Structures are given as C-alpha cells and as structure tokens.
Short mmCIF file of C-alpha atoms and ligand atoms in Angstrom, two decimals:
data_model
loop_
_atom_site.label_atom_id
_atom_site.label_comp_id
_atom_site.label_asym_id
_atom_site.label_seq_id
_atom_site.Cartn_x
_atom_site.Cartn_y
_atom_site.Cartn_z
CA UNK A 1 26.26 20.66 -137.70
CA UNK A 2 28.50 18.60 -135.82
CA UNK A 3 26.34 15.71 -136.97
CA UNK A 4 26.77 16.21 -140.78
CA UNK A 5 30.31 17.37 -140.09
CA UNK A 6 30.76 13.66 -138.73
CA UNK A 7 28.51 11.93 -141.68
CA UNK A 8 30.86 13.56 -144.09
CA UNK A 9 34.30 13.05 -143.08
CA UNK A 10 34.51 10.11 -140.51
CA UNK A 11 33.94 7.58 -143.46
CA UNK A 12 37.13 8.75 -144.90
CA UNK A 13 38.60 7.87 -141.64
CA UNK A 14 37.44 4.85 -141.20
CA UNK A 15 37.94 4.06 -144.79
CA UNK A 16 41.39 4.74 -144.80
CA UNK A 17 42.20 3.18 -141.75
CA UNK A 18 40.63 -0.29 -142.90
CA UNK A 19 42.64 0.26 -146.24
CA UNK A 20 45.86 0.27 -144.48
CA UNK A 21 45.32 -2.58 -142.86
CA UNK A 22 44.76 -3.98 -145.94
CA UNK A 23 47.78 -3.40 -147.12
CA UNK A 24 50.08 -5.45 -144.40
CA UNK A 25 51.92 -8.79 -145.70
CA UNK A 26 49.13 -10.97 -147.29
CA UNK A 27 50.34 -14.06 -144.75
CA UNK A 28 49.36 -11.76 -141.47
CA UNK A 29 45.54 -13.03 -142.06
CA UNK A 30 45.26 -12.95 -137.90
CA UNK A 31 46.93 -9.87 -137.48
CA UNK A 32 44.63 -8.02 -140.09
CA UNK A 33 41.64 -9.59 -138.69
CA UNK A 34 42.64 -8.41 -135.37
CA UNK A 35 43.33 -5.12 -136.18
CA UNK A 36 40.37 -4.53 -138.27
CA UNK A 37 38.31 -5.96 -135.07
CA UNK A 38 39.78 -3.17 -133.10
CA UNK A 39 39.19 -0.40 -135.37
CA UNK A 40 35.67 -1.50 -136.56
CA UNK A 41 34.35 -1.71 -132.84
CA UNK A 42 33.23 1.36 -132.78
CA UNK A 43 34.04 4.13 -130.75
CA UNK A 44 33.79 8.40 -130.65
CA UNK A 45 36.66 9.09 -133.17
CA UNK A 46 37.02 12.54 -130.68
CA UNK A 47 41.10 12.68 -131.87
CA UNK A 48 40.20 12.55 -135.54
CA UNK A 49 37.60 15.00 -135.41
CA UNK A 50 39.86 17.22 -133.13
CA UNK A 51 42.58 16.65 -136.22
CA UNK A 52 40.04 17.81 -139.13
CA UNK A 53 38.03 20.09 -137.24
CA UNK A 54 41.68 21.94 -136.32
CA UNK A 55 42.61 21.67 -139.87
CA UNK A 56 39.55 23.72 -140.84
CA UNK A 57 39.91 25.78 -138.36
CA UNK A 58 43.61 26.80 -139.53
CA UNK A 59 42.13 27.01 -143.36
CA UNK A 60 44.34 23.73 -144.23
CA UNK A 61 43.36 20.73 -146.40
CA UNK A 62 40.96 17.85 -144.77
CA UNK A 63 41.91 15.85 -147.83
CA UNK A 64 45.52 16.00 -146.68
CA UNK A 65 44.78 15.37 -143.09
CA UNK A 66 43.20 12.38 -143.17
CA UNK A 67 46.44 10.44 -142.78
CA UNK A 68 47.10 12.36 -139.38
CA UNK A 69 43.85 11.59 -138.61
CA UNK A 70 44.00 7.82 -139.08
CA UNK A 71 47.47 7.61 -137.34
CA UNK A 72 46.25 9.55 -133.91
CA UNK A 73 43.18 6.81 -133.94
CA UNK A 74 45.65 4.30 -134.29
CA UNK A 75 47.80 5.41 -131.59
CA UNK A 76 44.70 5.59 -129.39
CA UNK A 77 43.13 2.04 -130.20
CA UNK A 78 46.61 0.31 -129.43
CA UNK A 79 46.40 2.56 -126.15
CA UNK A 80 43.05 0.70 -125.38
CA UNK A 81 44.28 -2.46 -126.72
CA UNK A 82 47.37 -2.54 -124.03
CA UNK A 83 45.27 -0.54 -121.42
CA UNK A 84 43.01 -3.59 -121.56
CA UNK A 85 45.26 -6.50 -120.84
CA UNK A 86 45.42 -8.98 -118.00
CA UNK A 87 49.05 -7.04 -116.83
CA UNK A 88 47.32 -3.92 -116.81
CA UNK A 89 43.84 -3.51 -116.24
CA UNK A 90 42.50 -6.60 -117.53
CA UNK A 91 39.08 -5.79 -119.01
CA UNK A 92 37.19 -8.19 -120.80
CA UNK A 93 34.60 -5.78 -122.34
CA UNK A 94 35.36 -2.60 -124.67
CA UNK A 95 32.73 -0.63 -126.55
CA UNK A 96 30.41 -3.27 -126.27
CA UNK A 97 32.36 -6.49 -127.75
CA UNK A 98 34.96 -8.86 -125.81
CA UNK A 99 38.26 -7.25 -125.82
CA UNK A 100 40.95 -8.19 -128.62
CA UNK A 101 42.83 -10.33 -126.16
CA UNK A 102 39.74 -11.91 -125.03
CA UNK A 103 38.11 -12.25 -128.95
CA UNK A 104 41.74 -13.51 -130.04
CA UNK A 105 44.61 -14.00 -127.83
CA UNK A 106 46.86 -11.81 -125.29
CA UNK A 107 50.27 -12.38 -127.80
CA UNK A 108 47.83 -11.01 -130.95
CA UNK A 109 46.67 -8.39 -128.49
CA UNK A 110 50.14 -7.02 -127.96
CA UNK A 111 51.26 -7.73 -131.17
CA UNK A 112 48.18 -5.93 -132.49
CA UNK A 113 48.82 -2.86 -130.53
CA UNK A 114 52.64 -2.25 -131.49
CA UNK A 115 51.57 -2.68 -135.33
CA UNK A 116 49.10 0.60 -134.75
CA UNK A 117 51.74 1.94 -132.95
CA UNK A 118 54.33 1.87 -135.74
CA UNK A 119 51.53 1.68 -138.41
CA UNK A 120 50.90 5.76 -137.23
CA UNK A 121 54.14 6.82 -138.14
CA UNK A 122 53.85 5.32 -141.51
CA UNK A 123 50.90 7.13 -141.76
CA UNK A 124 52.62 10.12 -140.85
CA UNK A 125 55.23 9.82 -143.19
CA UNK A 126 53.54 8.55 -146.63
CA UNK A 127 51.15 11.28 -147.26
CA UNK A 128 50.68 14.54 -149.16
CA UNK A 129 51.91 16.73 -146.42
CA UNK A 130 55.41 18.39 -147.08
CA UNK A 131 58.20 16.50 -145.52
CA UNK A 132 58.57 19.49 -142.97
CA UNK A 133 55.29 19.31 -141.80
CA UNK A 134 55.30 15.28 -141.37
CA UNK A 135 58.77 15.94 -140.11
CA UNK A 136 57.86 17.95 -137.24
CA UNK A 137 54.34 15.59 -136.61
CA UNK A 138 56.44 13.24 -136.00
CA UNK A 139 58.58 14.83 -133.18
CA UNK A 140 55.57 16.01 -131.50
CA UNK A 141 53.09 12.96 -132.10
CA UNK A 142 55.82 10.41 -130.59
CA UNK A 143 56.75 12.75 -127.56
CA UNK A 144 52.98 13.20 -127.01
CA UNK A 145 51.99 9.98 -127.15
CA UNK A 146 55.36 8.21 -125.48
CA UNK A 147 57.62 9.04 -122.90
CA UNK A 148 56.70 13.00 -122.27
CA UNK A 149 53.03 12.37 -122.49
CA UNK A 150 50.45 9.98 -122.98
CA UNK A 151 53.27 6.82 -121.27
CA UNK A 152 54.58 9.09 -118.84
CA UNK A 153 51.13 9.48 -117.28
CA UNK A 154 50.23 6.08 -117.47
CA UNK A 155 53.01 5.36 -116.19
CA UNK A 156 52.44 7.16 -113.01
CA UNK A 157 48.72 5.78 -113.35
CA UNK A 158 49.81 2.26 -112.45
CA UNK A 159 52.30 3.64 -109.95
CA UNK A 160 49.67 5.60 -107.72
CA UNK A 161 47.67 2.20 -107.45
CA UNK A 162 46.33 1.72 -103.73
CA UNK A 163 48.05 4.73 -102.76
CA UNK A 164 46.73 8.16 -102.08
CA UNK A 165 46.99 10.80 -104.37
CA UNK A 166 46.35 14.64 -104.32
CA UNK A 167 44.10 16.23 -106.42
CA UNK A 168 47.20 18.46 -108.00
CA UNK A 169 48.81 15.11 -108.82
CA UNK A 170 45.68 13.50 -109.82
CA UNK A 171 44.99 16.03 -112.65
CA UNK A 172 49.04 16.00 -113.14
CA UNK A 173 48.89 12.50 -114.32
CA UNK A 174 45.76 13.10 -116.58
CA UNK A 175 47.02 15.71 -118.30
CA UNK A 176 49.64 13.35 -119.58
CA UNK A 177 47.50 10.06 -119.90
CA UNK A 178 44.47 11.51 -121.41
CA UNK A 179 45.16 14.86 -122.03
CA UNK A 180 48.50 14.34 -124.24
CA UNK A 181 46.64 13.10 -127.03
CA UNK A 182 43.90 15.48 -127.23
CA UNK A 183 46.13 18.08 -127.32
CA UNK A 184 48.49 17.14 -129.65
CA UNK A 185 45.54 16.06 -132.12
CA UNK A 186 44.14 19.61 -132.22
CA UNK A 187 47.84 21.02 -132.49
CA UNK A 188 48.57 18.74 -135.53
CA UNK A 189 45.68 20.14 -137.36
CA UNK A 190 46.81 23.50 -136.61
CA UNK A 191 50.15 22.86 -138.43
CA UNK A 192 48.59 21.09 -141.04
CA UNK A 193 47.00 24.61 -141.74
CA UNK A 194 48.53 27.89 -141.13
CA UNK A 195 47.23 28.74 -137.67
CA UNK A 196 48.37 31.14 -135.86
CA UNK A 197 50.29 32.03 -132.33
CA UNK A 198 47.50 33.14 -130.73
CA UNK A 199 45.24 30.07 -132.05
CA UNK A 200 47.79 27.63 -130.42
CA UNK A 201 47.62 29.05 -127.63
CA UNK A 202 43.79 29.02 -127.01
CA UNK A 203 43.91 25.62 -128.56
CA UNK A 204 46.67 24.63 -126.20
CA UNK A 205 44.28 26.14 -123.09
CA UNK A 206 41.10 24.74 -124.74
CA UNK A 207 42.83 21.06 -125.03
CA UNK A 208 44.24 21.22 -121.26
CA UNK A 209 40.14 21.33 -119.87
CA UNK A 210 38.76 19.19 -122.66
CA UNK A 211 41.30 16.32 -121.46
CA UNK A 212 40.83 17.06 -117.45
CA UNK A 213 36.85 17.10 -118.75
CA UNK A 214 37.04 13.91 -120.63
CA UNK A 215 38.85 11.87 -117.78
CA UNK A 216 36.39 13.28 -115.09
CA UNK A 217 33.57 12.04 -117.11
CA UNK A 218 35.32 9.08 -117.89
CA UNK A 219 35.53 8.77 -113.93
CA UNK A 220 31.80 9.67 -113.39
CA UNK A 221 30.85 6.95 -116.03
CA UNK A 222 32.53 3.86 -113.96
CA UNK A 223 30.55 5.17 -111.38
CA UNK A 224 27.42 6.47 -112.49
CA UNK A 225 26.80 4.12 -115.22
CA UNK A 226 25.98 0.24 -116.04
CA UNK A 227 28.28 -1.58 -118.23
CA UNK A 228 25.68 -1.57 -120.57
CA UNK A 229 25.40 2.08 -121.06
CA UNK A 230 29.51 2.31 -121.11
CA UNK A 231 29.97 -1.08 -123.10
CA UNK A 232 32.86 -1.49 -120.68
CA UNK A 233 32.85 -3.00 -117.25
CA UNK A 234 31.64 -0.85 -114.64
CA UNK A 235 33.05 -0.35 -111.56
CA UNK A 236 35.98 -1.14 -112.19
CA UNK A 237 38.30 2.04 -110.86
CA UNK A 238 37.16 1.01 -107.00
CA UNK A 239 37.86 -2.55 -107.47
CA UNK A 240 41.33 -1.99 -108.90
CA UNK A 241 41.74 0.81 -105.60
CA UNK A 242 42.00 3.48 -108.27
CA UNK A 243 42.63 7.29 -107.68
CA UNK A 244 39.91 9.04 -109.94
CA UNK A 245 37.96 12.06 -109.11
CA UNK A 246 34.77 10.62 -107.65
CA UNK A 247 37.04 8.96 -105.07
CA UNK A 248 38.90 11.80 -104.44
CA UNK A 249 36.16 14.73 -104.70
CA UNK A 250 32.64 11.81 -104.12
CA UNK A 251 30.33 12.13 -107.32
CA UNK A 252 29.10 15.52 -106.53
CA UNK A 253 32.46 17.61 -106.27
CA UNK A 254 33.49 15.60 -109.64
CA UNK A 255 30.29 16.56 -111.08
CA UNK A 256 30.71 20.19 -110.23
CA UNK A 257 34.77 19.75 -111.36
CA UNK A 258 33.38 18.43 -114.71
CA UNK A 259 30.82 21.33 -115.44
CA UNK A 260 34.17 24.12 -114.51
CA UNK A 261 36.36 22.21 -116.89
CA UNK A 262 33.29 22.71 -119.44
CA UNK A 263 32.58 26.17 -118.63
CA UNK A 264 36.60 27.25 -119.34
CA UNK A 265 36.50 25.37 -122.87
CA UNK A 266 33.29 27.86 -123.64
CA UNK A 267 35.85 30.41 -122.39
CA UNK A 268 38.83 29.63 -124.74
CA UNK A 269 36.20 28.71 -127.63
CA UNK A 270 34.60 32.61 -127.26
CA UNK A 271 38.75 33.97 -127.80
CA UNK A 272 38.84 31.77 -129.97
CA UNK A 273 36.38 32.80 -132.25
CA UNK A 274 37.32 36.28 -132.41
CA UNK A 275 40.46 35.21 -134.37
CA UNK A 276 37.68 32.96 -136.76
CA UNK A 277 36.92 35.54 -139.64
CA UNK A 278 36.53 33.09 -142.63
CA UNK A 279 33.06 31.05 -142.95
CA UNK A 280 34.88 27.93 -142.94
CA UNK A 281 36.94 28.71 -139.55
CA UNK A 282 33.78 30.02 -137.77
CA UNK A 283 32.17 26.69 -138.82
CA UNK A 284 35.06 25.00 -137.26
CA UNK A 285 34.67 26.78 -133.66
CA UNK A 286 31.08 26.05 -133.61
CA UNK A 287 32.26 21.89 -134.44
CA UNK A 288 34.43 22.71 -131.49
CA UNK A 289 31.46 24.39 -129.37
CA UNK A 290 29.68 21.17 -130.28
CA UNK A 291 31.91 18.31 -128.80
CA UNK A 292 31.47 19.72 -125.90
CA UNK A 293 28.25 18.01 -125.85
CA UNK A 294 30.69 14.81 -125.27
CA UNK A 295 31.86 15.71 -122.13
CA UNK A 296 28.38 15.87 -120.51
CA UNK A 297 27.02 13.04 -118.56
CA UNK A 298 23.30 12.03 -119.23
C1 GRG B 1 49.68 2.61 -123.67
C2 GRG B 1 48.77 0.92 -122.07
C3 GRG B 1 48.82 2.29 -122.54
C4 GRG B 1 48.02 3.18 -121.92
C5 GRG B 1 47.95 4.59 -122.20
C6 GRG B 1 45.06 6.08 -122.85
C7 GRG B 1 45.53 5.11 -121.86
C8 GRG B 1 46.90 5.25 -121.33
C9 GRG B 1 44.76 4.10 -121.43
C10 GRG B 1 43.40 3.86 -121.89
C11 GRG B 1 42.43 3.75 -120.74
C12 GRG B 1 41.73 4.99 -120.36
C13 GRG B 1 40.44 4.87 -119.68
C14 GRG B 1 42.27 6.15 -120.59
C15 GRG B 1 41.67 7.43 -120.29
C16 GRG B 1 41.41 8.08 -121.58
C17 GRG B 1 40.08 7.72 -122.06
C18 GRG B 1 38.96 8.44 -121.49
C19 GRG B 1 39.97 6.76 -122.96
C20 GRG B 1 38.71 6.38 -123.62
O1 GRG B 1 38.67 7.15 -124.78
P1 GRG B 1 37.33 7.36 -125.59
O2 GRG B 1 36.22 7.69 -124.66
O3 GRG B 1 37.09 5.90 -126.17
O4 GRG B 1 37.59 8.31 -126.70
P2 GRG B 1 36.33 5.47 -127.50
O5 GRG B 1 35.93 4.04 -127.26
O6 GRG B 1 35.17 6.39 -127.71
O7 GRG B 1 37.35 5.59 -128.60
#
C-alpha cells in the first residue's frame, strides 16, 4: 500500500519541487543546476510522506499539501547540504553521488542551501491554503526547523564533540536535530486537515519515537553498514569522536533501543486508529504502520 501510496503522490513532489526551481532568475544557471542536483539525488522523501500521509489522515486535501510538502524537503536537503560541509562534517559522499560542495563548489553549496531555506517559506506562503493556515505553518515550520528545534540540536551536536554525553542528553539533542522535523511534518498535515486534539497528541507521541528511531538507525548504519549500502561514508561518527548510541549503548543495546522506539510507534499507531473511522483515514494509519518498515535495519 505504502508502495502505490508512494508511486502516486511522490511524483507530484518531486515535480513541483523541480518546477520551482525553475522558476528562479533565468541568469542563476549554477544555482538552478545546483539545486536541482540536490533534490534529484535521490533520497526517502520520509517528511513529505509524513506531510500527505497526515493530511489524509486529518481528511484534508493532498492537492493542497503538496506545497508543504515540497517546502519541508527543502528545508531538509539544505540541512544535508550544510551538514555536509568541510566546517561541519565534511562528507564527500551523499546518497550515492559527490556532495554539492564537492560536485560544484563550497560558496554554491552554502548559497544553495539558504535558497531552499528561504525557497520553503515561499512555498509556504504561495499556495491554496488559507492565509491562516500558511500563517500559522509558518510560525511552527521556522521554530521547528531553526532556533527551538532542528538548529538548536545541532547546535548542541557540534558542541558535545569529543566530550561525553549522557544518554538523557544524547536523545535530548536528537529530539531537536532529527526529531524537530519529523514532528512538525506530521503536525502540518494535521492542520492542513481538521485533525483533532487527541490526533495531535498521538501524532505528537508517535513523532517523538519515530525521530529517536530514525537517528538510532541512522547511528547503527555508520556502524553496521558499508558506504556502499548507505551511499554515504561510513564510519564516520567514530572518526569525528561522535556521541551516537552505538558508542554510548555498543551495537547491541542500540539495537535493542531501536526495536523499543519501534514497538511504542505500534503503540501510538493502535490509539491512533481508534480515532480513524473514515476509509481514507484508516488507509492513512496503515501508510503510517508501514514506514515503520524504514526504521528497521537489514
Ligand atoms: C542545518 C547544518 C544543519 C544541520 C541540521 C539534520 C541535520 C541537522 C543534519 C543532517 C545530518 C544528519 C545525519 C542528521 C540526522 C537526521 C538524519 C537521519 C538525516 C538523514 O535523513 P534521511 O535518512 O536522508 O531522511 P535521505 O537521504 O533519505 O533524505
């Protein structure tokens, strides 16, 4: 389901977010080309499927949220465009192709990475949406993403280099870095529809694992797997004296970490579906039961 759920609307995604660029100044040749290397590279597209799949979910318009969609992908390619550079982590591989830094230069890079930025909250703002719903995307997209989430945690990322961490803090600083995002993708398709308390809620629950999940497997695969598999280079948390979960817990406790986080999203996805009376919203919790096939590590 998940499958043909994908086939159907991720073109629109990825159409839309090629179109855009399309539409920048017709001198920025580079920058185009550089942003349309980025976004045609591949990659899971988990925060626009979290978007539609919470718009069904909440009964609203997929049509209408493929905007939001586009803009949260944005905001999470310039993350990996700027994660990736030689003042940060400086990675040379990223889903299977040279980096944009590496396949242009580091000034297109960064340039590259604050035009998604910004590019998002156009995104946000020129749509179908009512202006109070793009209004209050807006408020909770840039906090998410910036200073109160997705920053703040990287922030404290790079600051806990080479220096020990507890697990408390550990997952304190994911939550933000990786978890912000997640969350606030499922949350905008919830107000694109009419969801209600109770479905934020689980959501909100549901979102809090899935991101400590996703950065645990994340951790297992620097570990576990070849840069082939991960089309990134391997190994690279111990080399950089990283605090991740394998180093903190060794691969079994973060395996065994990764399968709880997994088991409490099954948890908030069975409440959940007990609010799901419509077809089209119990289609959406089973889409939800299925990306939880993402977190697993084969
Ligand atoms: C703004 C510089 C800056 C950083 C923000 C998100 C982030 C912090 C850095 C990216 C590096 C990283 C490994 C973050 C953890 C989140 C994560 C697991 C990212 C990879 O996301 P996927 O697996 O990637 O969805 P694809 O390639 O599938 O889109």
């Amino acid at each position: 389901m998940l499958q043909q759920f994908m086939k159907q609307e991720l073109p629109r995604v990825e159409h839309y977010l090629l179109e855009v660029i399309q539409t920048l100044p017709k001198e920025q040749v580079k920058l185009k080309e550089a942003m349309s290397y980025a976004i045609s590279s591949g990659g899971k597209r988990v925060r626009p499927l979290f978007v539609l799949v919470a718009t069904q979910l909440a009964g609203g318009s997929l049509e209408k949220a493929i905007p939001v969609a586009g803009a949260l992908e944005m905001i999470h390619t310039y993350s990996l465009i700027h994660d990736d550079l030689p003042g940060m982590d400086n990675d040379e591989l990223r889903r299977g192709r040279p980096t944009l830094h590496v396949a242009f230069d580091e000034a297109t890079a960064i340039l590259a990475g604050d035009a998604f930025l910004t590019l998002a909250f156009t995104c946000l703002t020129e749509n179908d949406l009512p202006a109070t719903v793009q209004s209050v995307l807006v408020r909770l997209i840039s906090k998410n993403a910036g200073a109160y989430g997705m920053i703040a945690g990287q922030m404290l990322d790079v600051e806990s280099e080479s220096k020990e961490v507890t697990l408390q803090e550990l997952m304190y600083i994911h939550q933000q870095k990786t978890g912000a995002l997640i969350e606030i993708s499922l949350q905008s398709g919830l107000l694109i529809g009419n969801a209600s308390k109770e479905m934020y809620q689980l959501l909100h629950q549901f979102a809090v694992h899935y991101g400590l999940a996703f950065q645990i497997q994340n951790d297992l695969q620097d570990v576990l797997w070849d840069s082939a598999k991960s089309g990134k280079q391997s190994g690279k948390d111990t080399v950089l004296e990283k605090n991740t979960y394998p180093s903190l817990l060794g691969v079994d406790g973060a395996l065994a970490m990764l399968q709880e986080e997994i088991t409490a999203c099954k948890e908030c996805l069975t409440s959940v579906a007990t609010y799901a009376t419509k077809p089209k919203e119990q289609e959406a919790v089973l889409l939800l039961n299925e990306m939880l096939e993402y977190l697993k590590i084969s």
